[in-house]
PDB file of C-alpha atoms and ligand atoms in Angstrom:
ATOM      1  CA  MET A  23     -94.039  72.689  11.775  1.00 92.00           C
ATOM      2  CA  ILE A  24     -91.167  74.593  13.330  1.00 95.00           C
ATOM      3  CA  ASN A  25     -89.491  72.403  15.787  1.00 96.00           C
ATOM      4  CA  TYR A  26     -88.153  73.767  19.224  1.00 96.00           C
ATOM      5  CA  ALA A  27     -84.779  74.601  17.803  1.00 96.00           C
ATOM      6  CA  ASN A  28     -86.506  77.018  15.164  1.00 95.00           C
ATOM      7  CA  GLU A  29     -85.785  74.349  12.156  1.00 96.00           C
ATOM      8  CA  ILE A  30     -88.626  73.541   9.731  1.00 96.00           C
ATOM      9  CA  VAL A  31     -89.631  69.937   9.671  1.00 94.00           C
ATOM     10  CA  ASN A  32     -91.548  68.290   7.034  1.00 93.00           C
ATOM     11  CA  PHE A  33     -93.556  64.952   7.376  1.00 92.00           C
ATOM     12  CA  LYS A  34     -97.065  63.757   5.970  1.00 92.00           C
ATOM     13  CA  GLY A  35    -100.209  62.611   7.816  1.00 95.00           C
ATOM     14  CA  CYS A  36    -100.107  62.407  11.590  1.00 96.00           C
ATOM     15  CA  PRO A  37     -97.042  63.904  13.127  1.00 95.00           C
ATOM     16  CA  SER A  38     -96.854  61.035  16.021  1.00 96.00           C
ATOM     17  CA  CYS A  39     -96.896  58.374  13.497  1.00 97.00           C
ATOM     18  CA  ALA A  40     -94.361  60.053  11.535  1.00 97.00           C
ATOM     19  CA  TYR A  41     -92.115  60.534  14.228  1.00 96.00           C
ATOM     20  CA  VAL A  42     -92.457  56.903  15.435  1.00 96.00           C
ATOM     21  CA  LYS A  43     -91.265  55.888  11.871  1.00 96.00           C
ATOM     22  CA  LYS A  44     -88.425  58.286  12.149  1.00 95.00           C
ATOM     23  CA  GLU A  45     -89.735  60.281   9.482  1.00 95.00           C
ATOM     24  CA  PHE A  46     -88.290  63.284  11.285  1.00 94.00           C
ATOM     25  CA  VAL A  47     -85.664  63.811  14.351  1.00 94.00           C
ATOM     26  CA  LEU A  48     -85.176  66.143  16.798  1.00 96.00           C
ATOM     27  CA  PRO A  49     -81.640  67.731  17.239  1.00 96.00           C
ATOM     28  CA  CYS A  50     -81.680  66.157  20.959  1.00 97.00           C
ATOM     29  CA  GLY A  51     -82.842  63.052  19.603  1.00 96.00           C
ATOM     30  CA  LEU A  52     -84.984  60.358  21.199  1.00 96.00           C
ATOM     31  CA  ALA A  53     -84.875  60.038  25.052  1.00 98.00           C
ATOM     32  CA  TYR A  54     -86.520  56.692  25.316  1.00 98.00           C
ATOM     33  CA  GLU A  55     -88.441  53.819  23.179  1.00 97.00           C
ATOM     34  CA  ASN A  56     -89.628  50.420  23.374  1.00 97.00           C
ATOM     35  CA  ASP A  57     -92.013  48.489  21.422  1.00 97.00           C
ATOM     36  CA  ARG A  58     -95.144  50.148  22.401  1.00 98.00           C
ATOM     37  CA  PHE A  59     -94.035  53.802  23.490  1.00 98.00           C
ATOM     38  CA  ILE A  60     -91.875  56.569  22.469  1.00 98.00           C
ATOM     39  CA  LEU A  61     -90.516  59.284  24.879  1.00 98.00           C
ATOM     40  CA  SER A  62     -89.142  62.969  23.735  1.00 98.00           C
ATOM     41  CA  GLN A  63     -88.655  66.360  24.557  1.00 98.00           C
ATOM     42  CA  ASP A  64     -91.680  68.135  23.264  1.00 97.00           C
ATOM     43  CA  TRP A  65     -91.298  69.166  19.430  1.00 95.00           C
ATOM     44  CA  GLU A  66     -92.096  72.413  19.403  1.00 96.00           C
ATOM     45  CA  LEU A  67     -91.607  73.946  22.792  1.00 97.00           C
ATOM     46  CA  PRO A  68     -88.154  75.150  24.015  1.00 97.00           C
ATOM     47  CA  ILE A  69     -88.842  74.122  27.563  1.00 98.00           C
ATOM     48  CA  LYS A  70     -86.297  72.224  29.358  1.00 98.00           C
ATOM     49  CA  GLY A  71     -87.644  68.733  30.991  1.00 98.00           C
ATOM     50  CA  PHE A  72     -90.906  69.089  29.024  1.00 98.00           C
ATOM     51  CA  PHE A  73     -91.454  65.669  27.744  1.00 98.00           C
ATOM     52  CA  ILE A  74     -94.047  63.637  25.729  1.00 98.00           C
ATOM     53  CA  VAL A  75     -94.855  60.044  25.786  1.00 98.00           C
ATOM     54  CA  SER A  76     -96.864  58.472  23.061  1.00 97.00           C
ATOM     55  CA  PRO A  77     -98.049  55.197  22.128  1.00 98.00           C
ATOM     56  CA  LYS A  78     -96.695  54.002  19.018  1.00 98.00           C
ATOM     57  CA  ARG A  79     -99.963  52.580  17.774  1.00 98.00           C
ATOM     58  CA  HIS A  80    -102.204  55.328  16.166  1.00 98.00           C
ATOM     59  CA  MET A  81    -104.999  56.144  18.791  1.00 97.00           C
ATOM     60  CA  GLU A  82    -107.122  59.162  19.921  1.00 97.00           C
ATOM     61  CA  THR A  83    -107.745  58.303  23.699  1.00 97.00           C
ATOM     62  CA  PHE A  84    -106.406  56.667  26.833  1.00 97.00           C
ATOM     63  CA  SER A  85    -108.965  53.947  27.006  1.00 97.00           C
ATOM     64  CA  GLU A  86    -107.659  52.621  23.657  1.00 98.00           C
ATOM     65  CA  LEU A  87    -104.774  51.522  25.415  1.00 98.00           C
ATOM     66  CA  THR A  88    -104.678  48.072  26.862  1.00 98.00           C
ATOM     67  CA  GLU A  89    -104.465  47.665  30.738  1.00 98.00           C
ATOM     68  CA  GLU A  90    -100.942  46.476  30.539  1.00 98.00           C
ATOM     69  CA  GLU A  91    -100.212  49.500  28.559  1.00 98.00           C
ATOM     70  CA  ARG A  92    -101.921  51.855  30.671  1.00 98.00           C
ATOM     71  CA  ILE A  93     -99.590  50.844  33.529  1.00 98.00           C
ATOM     72  CA  GLU A  94     -96.747  51.135  31.184  1.00 98.00           C
ATOM     73  CA  ILE A  95     -97.251  54.554  30.174  1.00 98.00           C
ATOM     74  CA  PHE A  96     -97.490  55.794  33.952  1.00 97.00           C
ATOM     75  CA  ARG A  97     -94.280  53.798  34.606  1.00 98.00           C
ATOM     76  CA  ILE A  98     -92.750  55.858  31.817  1.00 98.00           C
ATOM     77  CA  VAL A  99     -94.059  59.042  33.212  1.00 98.00           C
ATOM     78  CA  ASN A 100     -93.020  58.231  36.809  1.00 98.00           C
ATOM     79  CA  LYS A 101     -89.437  57.425  35.914  1.00 98.00           C
ATOM     80  CA  THR A 102     -89.152  60.252  33.551  1.00 98.00           C
ATOM     81  CA  ILE A 103     -90.272  62.757  36.408  1.00 98.00           C
ATOM     82  CA  LYS A 104     -87.959  60.583  38.948  1.00 98.00           C
ATOM     83  CA  ILE A 105     -84.857  61.229  36.627  1.00 98.00           C
ATOM     84  CA  LEU A 106     -85.710  64.871  36.047  1.00 98.00           C
ATOM     85  CA  ARG A 107     -86.111  65.309  40.085  1.00 98.00           C
ATOM     86  CA  LEU A 108     -82.960  63.264  40.805  1.00 98.00           C
ATOM     87  CA  ASN A 109     -80.901  65.623  38.472  1.00 98.00           C
ATOM     88  CA  ASN A 110     -82.257  68.800  39.846  1.00 98.00           C
ATOM     89  CA  ILE A 111     -83.974  69.766  36.658  1.00 98.00           C
ATOM     90  CA  CYS A 112     -87.525  70.411  38.248  1.00 98.00           C
ATOM     91  CA  ASP A 113     -89.297  69.425  41.268  1.00 97.00           C
ATOM     92  CA  ARG A 114     -92.949  69.607  40.312  1.00 97.00           C
ATOM     93  CA  PHE A 115     -94.745  68.680  37.020  1.00 98.00           C
ATOM     94  CA  ASN A 116     -98.213  69.030  35.798  1.00 97.00           C
ATOM     95  CA  VAL A 117     -98.885  65.617  33.848  1.00 97.00           C
ATOM     96  CA  ILE A 118    -101.729  66.213  31.188  1.00 96.00           C
ATOM     97  CA  PHE A 119    -103.600  63.826  29.057  1.00 92.00           C
ATOM     98  CA  GLU A 120    -104.372  65.133  25.640  1.00 88.00           C
ATOM     99  CA  GLU A 121    -107.400  63.713  23.744  1.00 93.00           C
ATOM    100  CA  LYS A 122    -107.578  66.054  21.042  1.00 93.00           C
ATOM    101  CA  THR A 123    -109.975  64.909  17.881  1.00 94.00           C
ATOM    102  CA  ASN A 124    -108.008  63.643  15.067  1.00 95.00           C
ATOM    103  CA  THR A 125    -104.839  63.871  17.171  1.00 96.00           C
ATOM    104  CA  HIS A 126    -102.575  60.988  18.319  1.00 97.00           C
ATOM    105  CA  PHE A 127    -102.949  60.492  21.952  1.00 97.00           C
ATOM    106  CA  HIS A 128    -100.193  61.549  24.048  1.00 97.00           C
ATOM    107  CA  ILE A 129     -99.119  62.634  27.843  1.00 98.00           C
ATOM    108  CA  TRP A 130     -97.389  65.806  28.366  1.00 97.00           C
ATOM    109  CA  ILE A 131     -95.187  65.808  31.102  1.00 98.00           C
ATOM    110  CA  MET A 132     -94.693  69.838  31.838  1.00 98.00           C
ATOM    111  CA  PRO A 133     -92.308  70.858  34.322  1.00 98.00           C
ATOM    112  CA  ARG A 134     -93.545  73.716  36.805  1.00 98.00           C
ATOM    113  CA  TYR A 135     -90.912  76.342  36.866  1.00 98.00           C
ATOM    114  CA  GLN A 136     -90.849  79.244  38.988  1.00 97.00           C
ATOM    115  CA  TRP A 137     -90.350  81.618  35.992  1.00 97.00           C
ATOM    116  CA  MET A 138     -93.772  80.424  34.612  1.00 98.00           C
ATOM    117  CA  GLU A 139     -95.566  81.289  37.980  1.00 97.00           C
ATOM    118  CA  GLU A 140     -93.712  84.733  37.869  1.00 98.00           C
ATOM    119  CA  LEU A 141     -94.976  85.127  34.548  1.00 98.00           C
ATOM    120  CA  VAL A 142     -98.638  84.141  34.415  1.00 98.00           C
ATOM    121  CA  GLY A 143     -99.334  83.363  38.321  1.00 97.00           C
ATOM    122  CA  ASN A 144    -101.610  80.440  37.795  1.00 97.00           C
ATOM    123  CA  ILE A 145     -99.759  77.840  35.499  1.00 97.00           C
ATOM    124  CA  ARG A 146    -102.578  75.852  34.726  1.00 94.00           C
ATOM    125  CA  ASP A 147    -104.887  78.584  33.570  1.00 96.00           C
ATOM    126  CA  ASN A 148    -102.486  80.084  31.563  1.00 98.00           C
ATOM    127  CA  ILE A 149    -100.701  77.310  29.637  1.00 96.00           C
ATOM    128  CA  GLY A 150    -101.133  78.767  26.277  1.00 97.00           C
ATOM    129  CA  LYS A 151     -99.423  81.883  27.247  1.00 98.00           C
ATOM    130  CA  ILE A 152     -96.430  79.941  28.747  1.00 98.00           C
ATOM    131  CA  PHE A 153     -95.813  78.321  25.475  1.00 97.00           C
ATOM    132  CA  GLU A 154     -96.092  81.362  23.240  1.00 97.00           C
ATOM    133  CA  TYR A 155     -93.447  83.143  25.861  1.00 98.00           C
ATOM    134  CA  ALA A 156     -91.328  79.926  25.444  1.00 98.00           C
ATOM    135  CA  LYS A 157     -91.383  80.036  21.751  1.00 96.00           C
ATOM    136  CA  ILE A 158     -90.399  83.717  21.511  1.00 96.00           C
ATOM    137  CA  ASN A 159     -88.018  83.972  24.412  1.00 97.00           C
ATOM    138  CA  LEU A 160     -86.246  80.655  24.874  1.00 97.00           C
ATOM    139  CA  ARG A 161     -84.769  80.006  21.430  1.00 96.00           C
ATOM    140  CA  THR A 162     -81.382  80.299  22.420  1.00 97.00           C
ATOM    141  CA  SER A 163     -78.383  78.000  21.759  1.00 96.00           C
ATOM    142  CA  GLU A 164     -77.742  77.889  25.315  1.00 97.00           C
ATOM    143  CA  ASN A 165     -81.158  76.492  26.018  1.00 97.00           C
ATOM    144  CA  TYR A 166     -80.886  74.168  22.887  1.00 97.00           C
ATOM    145  CA  LYS A 167     -77.829  72.707  24.639  1.00 98.00           C
ATOM    146  CA  GLN A 168     -79.515  72.227  27.801  1.00 98.00           C
ATOM    147  CA  ILE A 169     -82.320  70.511  26.309  1.00 98.00           C
ATOM    148  CA  LYS A 170     -80.034  68.232  24.418  1.00 98.00           C
ATOM    149  CA  GLU A 171     -78.150  67.706  27.576  1.00 98.00           C
ATOM    150  CA  ILE A 172     -81.364  66.754  29.562  1.00 98.00           C
ATOM    151  CA  THR A 173     -82.541  64.152  26.822  1.00 98.00           C
ATOM    152  CA  ASN A 174     -79.119  62.543  27.275  1.00 98.00           C
ATOM    153  CA  ILE A 175     -79.621  62.301  30.919  1.00 98.00           C
ATOM    154  CA  ILE A 176     -82.984  60.456  30.359  1.00 98.00           C
ATOM    155  CA  LYS A 177     -80.928  58.247  27.710  1.00 97.00           C
ATOM    156  CA  ARG A 178     -78.526  57.381  30.129  1.00 97.00           C
ATOM    157  CA  GLU A 179     -80.587  56.929  33.249  1.00 97.00           C
ATOM    158  CA  PHE A 180     -83.952  55.215  31.840  1.00 93.00           C
ATOM    159  CA  ILE A 181     -83.223  51.417  32.338  1.00 78.00           C
TER     160      ILE A 181
HETATM  161 ZN1  LIG B  27    -100.666  58.804  14.734  1.00 80.88          ZN
END
């Protein structure tokens, strides 16, 4: 895998399980973790404020979480968005559940930036195009610096 900062990352098996076990790290570090969940900048996309929350336990679907865990994962999503909004990083978000076959379940907290709308019009219909654009055009040291700063804000304010 190539991470958001254009570095090659090596691991074996499930990427999320490897990340949970700290078999690889991102240059920005982890935003937040507790005994059940892990919150981090998206590994591959250099988009500011794009966070992923995953359960530490391997599962493929939302319904495999306990009721208590479902409440907790939304508490983490809500808190992350709140911090990003209060720090004027982004105001609106798309929250996406990904239940891909043979893939560790995770929730995407995807910021809706004006540049995305200018680029593709309808964000939801063109998520792939936005990701491709980001991988080609947003790999700059200034952007990496800001991604790290945003992770630090989450680290500091996530109580
Ligand atoms: Zn896994």
